[in-house]
PDB file of C-alpha atoms in Angstrom:
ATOM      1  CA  UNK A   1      28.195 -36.259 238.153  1.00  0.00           C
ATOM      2  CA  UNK A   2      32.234 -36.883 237.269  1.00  0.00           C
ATOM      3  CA  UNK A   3      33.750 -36.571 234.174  1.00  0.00           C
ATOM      4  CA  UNK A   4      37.298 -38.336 234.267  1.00  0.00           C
ATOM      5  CA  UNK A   5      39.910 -37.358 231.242  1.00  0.00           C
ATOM      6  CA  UNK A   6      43.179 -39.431 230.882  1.00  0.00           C
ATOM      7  CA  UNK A   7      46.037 -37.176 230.601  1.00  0.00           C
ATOM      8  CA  UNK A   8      48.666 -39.902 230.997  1.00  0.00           C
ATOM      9  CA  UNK A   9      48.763 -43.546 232.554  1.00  0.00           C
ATOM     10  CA  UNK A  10      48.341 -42.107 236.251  1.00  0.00           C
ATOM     11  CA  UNK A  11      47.048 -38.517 235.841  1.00  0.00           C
ATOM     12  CA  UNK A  12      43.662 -37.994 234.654  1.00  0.00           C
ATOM     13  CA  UNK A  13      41.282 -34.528 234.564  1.00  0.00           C
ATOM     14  CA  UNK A  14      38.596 -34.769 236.604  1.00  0.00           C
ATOM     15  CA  UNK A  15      35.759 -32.125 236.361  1.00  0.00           C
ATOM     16  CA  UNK A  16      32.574 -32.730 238.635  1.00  0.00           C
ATOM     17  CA  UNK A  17      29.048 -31.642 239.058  1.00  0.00           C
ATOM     18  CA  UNK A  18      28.230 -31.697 242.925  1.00  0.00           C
ATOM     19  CA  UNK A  19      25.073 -30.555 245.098  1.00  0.00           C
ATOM     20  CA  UNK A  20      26.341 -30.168 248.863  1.00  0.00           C
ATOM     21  CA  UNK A  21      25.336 -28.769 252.135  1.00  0.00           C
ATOM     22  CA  UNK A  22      27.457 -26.930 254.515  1.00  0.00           C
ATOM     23  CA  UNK A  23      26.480 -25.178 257.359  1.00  0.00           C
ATOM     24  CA  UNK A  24      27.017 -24.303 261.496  1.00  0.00           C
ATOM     25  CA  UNK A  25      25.471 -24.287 264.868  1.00  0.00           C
ATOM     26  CA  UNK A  26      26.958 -20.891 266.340  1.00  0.00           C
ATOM     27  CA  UNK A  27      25.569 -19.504 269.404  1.00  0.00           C
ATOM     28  CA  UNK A  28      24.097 -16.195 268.775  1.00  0.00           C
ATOM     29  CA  UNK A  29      25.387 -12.723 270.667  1.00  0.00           C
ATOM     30  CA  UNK A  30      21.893 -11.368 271.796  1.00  0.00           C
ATOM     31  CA  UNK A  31      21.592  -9.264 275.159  1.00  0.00           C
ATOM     32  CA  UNK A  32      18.344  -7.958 276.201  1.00  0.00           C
ATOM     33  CA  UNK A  33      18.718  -5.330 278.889  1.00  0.00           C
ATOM     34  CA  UNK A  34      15.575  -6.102 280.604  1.00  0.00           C
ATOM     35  CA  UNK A  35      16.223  -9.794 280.938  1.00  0.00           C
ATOM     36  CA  UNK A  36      20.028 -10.382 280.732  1.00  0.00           C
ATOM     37  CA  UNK A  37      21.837 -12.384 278.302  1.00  0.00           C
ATOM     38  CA  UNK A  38      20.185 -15.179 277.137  1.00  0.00           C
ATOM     39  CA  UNK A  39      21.780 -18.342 275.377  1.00  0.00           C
ATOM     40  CA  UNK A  40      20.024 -18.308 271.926  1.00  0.00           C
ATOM     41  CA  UNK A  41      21.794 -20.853 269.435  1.00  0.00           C
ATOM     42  CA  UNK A  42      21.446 -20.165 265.558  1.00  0.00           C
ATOM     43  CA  UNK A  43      21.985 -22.964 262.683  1.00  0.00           C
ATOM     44  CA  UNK A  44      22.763 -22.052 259.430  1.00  0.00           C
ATOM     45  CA  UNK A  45      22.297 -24.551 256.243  1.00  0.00           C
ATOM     46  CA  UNK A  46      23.499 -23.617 252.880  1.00  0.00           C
ATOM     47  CA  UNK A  47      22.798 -25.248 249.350  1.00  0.00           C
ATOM     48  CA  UNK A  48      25.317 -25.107 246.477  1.00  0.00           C
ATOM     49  CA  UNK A  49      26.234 -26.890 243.330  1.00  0.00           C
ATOM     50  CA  UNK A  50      29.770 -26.766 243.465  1.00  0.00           C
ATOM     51  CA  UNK A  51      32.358 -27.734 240.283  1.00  0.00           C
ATOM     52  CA  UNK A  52      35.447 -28.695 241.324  1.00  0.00           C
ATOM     53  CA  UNK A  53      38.197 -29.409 238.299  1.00  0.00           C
ATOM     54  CA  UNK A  54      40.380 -31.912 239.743  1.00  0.00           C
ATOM     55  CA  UNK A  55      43.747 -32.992 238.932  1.00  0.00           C
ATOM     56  CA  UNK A  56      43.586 -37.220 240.295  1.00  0.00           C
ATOM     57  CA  UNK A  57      46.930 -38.997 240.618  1.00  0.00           C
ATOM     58  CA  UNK A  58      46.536 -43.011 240.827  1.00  0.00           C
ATOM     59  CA  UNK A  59      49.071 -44.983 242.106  1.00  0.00           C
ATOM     60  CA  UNK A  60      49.899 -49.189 241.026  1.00  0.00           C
ATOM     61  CA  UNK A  61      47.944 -51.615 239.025  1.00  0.00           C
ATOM     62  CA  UNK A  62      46.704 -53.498 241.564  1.00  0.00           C
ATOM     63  CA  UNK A  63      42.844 -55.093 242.221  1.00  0.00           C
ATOM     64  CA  UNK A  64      42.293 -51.873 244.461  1.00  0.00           C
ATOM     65  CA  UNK A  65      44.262 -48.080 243.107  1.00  0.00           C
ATOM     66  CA  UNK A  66      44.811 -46.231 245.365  1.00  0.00           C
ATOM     67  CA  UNK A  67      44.332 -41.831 244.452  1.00  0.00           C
ATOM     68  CA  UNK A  68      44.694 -38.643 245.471  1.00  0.00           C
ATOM     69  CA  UNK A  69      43.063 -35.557 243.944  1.00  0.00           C
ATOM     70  CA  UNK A  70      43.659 -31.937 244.282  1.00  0.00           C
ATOM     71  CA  UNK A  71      42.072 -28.584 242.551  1.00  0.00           C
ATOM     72  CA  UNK A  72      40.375 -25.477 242.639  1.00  0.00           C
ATOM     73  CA  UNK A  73      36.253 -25.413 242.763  1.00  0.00           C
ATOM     74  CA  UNK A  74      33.654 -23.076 242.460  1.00  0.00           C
ATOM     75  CA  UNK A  75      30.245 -22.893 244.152  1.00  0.00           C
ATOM     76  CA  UNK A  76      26.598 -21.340 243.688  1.00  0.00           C
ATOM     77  CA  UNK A  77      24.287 -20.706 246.195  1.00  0.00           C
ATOM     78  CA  UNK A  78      20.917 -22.067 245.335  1.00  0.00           C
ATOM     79  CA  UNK A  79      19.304 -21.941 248.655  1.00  0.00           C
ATOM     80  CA  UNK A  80      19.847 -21.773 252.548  1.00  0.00           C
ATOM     81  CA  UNK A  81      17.858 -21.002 255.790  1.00  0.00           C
ATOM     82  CA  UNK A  82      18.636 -20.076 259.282  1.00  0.00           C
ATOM     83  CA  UNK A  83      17.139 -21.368 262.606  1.00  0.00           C
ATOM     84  CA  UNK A  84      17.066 -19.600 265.511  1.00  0.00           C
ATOM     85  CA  UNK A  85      16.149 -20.634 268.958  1.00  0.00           C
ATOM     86  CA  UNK A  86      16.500 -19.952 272.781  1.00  0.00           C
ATOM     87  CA  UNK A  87      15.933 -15.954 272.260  1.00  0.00           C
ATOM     88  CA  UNK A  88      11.910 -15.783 272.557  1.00  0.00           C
ATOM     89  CA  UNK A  89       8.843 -17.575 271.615  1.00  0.00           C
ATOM     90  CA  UNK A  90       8.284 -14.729 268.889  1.00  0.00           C
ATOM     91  CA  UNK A  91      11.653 -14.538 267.745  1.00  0.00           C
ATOM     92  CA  UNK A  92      12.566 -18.297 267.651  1.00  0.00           C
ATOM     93  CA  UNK A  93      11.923 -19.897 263.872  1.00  0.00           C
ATOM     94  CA  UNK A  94      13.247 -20.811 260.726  1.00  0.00           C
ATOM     95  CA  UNK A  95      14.473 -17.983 258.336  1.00  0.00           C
ATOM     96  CA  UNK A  96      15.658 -17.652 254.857  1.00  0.00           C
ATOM     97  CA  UNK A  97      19.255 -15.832 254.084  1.00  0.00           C
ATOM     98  CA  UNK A  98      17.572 -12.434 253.359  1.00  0.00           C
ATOM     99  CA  UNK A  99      15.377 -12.466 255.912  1.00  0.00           C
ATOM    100  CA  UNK A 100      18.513 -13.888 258.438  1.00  0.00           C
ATOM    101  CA  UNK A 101      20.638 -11.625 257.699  1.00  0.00           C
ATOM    102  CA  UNK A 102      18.666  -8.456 259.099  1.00  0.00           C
ATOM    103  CA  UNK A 103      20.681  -5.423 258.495  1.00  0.00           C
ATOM    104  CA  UNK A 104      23.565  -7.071 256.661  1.00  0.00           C
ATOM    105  CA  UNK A 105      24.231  -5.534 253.720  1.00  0.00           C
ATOM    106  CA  UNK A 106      25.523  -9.026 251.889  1.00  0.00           C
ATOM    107  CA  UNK A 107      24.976 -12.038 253.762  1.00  0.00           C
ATOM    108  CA  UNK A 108      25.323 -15.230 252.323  1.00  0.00           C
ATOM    109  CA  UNK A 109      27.203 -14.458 249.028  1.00  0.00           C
ATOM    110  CA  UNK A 110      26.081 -16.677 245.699  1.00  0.00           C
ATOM    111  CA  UNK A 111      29.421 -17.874 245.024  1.00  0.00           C
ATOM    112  CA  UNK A 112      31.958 -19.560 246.947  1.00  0.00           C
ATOM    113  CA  UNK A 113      35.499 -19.943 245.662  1.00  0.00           C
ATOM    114  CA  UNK A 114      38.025 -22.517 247.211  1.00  0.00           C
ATOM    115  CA  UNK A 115      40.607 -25.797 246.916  1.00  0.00           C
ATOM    116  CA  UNK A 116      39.340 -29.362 247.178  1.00  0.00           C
ATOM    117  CA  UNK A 117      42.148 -32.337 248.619  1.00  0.00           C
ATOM    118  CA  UNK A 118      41.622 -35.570 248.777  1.00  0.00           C
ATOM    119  CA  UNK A 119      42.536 -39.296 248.840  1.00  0.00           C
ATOM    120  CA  UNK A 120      40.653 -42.375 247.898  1.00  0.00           C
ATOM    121  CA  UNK A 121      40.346 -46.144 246.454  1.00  0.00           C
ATOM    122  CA  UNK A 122      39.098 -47.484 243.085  1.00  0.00           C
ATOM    123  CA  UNK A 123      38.615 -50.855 242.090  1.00  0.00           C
ATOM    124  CA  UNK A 124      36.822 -51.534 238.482  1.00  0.00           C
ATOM    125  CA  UNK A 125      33.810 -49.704 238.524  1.00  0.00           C
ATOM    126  CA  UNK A 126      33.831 -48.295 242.230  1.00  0.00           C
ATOM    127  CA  UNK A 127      35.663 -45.455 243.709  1.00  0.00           C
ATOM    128  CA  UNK A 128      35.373 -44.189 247.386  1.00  0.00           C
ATOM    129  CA  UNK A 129      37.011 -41.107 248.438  1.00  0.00           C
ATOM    130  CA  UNK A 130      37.236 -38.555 251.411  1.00  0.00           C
ATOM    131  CA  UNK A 131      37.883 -34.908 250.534  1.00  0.00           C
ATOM    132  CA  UNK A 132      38.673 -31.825 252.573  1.00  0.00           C
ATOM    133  CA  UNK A 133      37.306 -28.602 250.486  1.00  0.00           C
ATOM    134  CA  UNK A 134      38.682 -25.033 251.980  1.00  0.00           C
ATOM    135  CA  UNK A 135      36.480 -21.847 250.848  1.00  0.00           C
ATOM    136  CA  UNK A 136      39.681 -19.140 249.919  1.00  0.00           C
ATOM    137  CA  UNK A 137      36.710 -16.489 250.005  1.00  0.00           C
ATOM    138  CA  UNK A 138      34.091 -14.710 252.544  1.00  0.00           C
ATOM    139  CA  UNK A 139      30.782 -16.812 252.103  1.00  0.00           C
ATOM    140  CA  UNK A 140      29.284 -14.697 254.501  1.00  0.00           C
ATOM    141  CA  UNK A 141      28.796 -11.620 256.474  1.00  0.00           C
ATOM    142  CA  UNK A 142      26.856 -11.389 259.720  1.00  0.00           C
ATOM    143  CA  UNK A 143      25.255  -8.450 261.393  1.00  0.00           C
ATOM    144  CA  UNK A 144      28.381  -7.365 263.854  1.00  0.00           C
ATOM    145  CA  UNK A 145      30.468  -7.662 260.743  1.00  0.00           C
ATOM    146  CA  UNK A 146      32.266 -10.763 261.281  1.00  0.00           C
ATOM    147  CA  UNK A 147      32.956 -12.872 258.077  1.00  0.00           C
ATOM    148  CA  UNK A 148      32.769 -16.693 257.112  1.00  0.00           C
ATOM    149  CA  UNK A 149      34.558 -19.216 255.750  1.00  0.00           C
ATOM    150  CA  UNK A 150      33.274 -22.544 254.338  1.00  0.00           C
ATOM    151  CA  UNK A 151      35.126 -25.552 255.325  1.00  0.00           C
ATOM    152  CA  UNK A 152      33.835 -29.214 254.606  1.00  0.00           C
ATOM    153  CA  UNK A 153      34.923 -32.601 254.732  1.00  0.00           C
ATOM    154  CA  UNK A 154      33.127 -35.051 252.108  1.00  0.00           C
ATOM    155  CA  UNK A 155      32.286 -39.014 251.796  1.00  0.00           C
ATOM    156  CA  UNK A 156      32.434 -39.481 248.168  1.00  0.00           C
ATOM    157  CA  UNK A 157      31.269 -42.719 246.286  1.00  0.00           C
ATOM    158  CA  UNK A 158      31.508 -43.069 242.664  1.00  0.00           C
ATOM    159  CA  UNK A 159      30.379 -46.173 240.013  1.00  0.00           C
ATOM    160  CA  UNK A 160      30.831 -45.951 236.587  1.00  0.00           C
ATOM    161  CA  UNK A 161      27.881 -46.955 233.917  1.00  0.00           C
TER     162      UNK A 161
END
């Protein structure tokens, strides 16, 4: 959901309404002393609605305009799960964060602050964009203390009612 607000003939406000999925495929730091080091793999997969404000530049009049955008966002966690396997038939499943997490005190914070770039193409009714967003705060904290940055790049298509 976009909202775009003309501020001039090529600059226009841009708020936006976005549900997205980041996550990673790490491979997890597990050593059992009877058995060695195994090679256990964890996913993570996080839900937000994010609301970036972005500033878009348009370039030309032509059949196809081309843009750039740029701005700060803010994100809300509204779900996420973890998914363990290669350590042992009884540890191996699917987890929420607060079960994931284990003795973390914070985990997978509810908010996620960062800065959305990108450039794209309009034509009438259509726009298609690629953006890079950049979290600018932890997201995350994992058992050994080791924090987390979100970092996505998006495939955006727009059409206008």
């Amino acid at each position: 959901l976009s909202l775009t607000a003309p501020l001039s003939h090529n600059i226009s406000l841009a708020p936006e309404l976005l549900f997205t999925m980041k996550g990673t495929t790490d491979k997890v730091l597990v050593y059992f002393a009877d058995r060695g080091p195994p090679n256990p793999t964890g996913t993570s997969r996080i839900s937000y609605i994010e609301v970036p404000i972005l500033v878009r530049l348009s370039f030309g009049s032509w059949a196809f305009r081309p843009f750039v955008t740029a701005g700060p966002e803010v994100a809300f966690k509204v779900g996420c799960n973890f998914t363990v396997s290669g350590i042992d038939p009884f540890l191996d499943g699917k987890f929420g964060c607060s079960q994931a997490t284990l003795a973390a005190e914070s985990g997978v914070k509810s908010t996620d602050m960062g800065a959305m770039v990108g450039a794209g193409l309009s034509s009438g009714r259509v726009s298609v964009s690629v953006r890079y967003d950049l979290s600018l705060t932890n997201s995350s904290l994992d058992i050994y203390g080791a924090y987390s940055k979100n970092r996505a790049i998006m495939a955006v298509v727009g059409v206008t009612p």
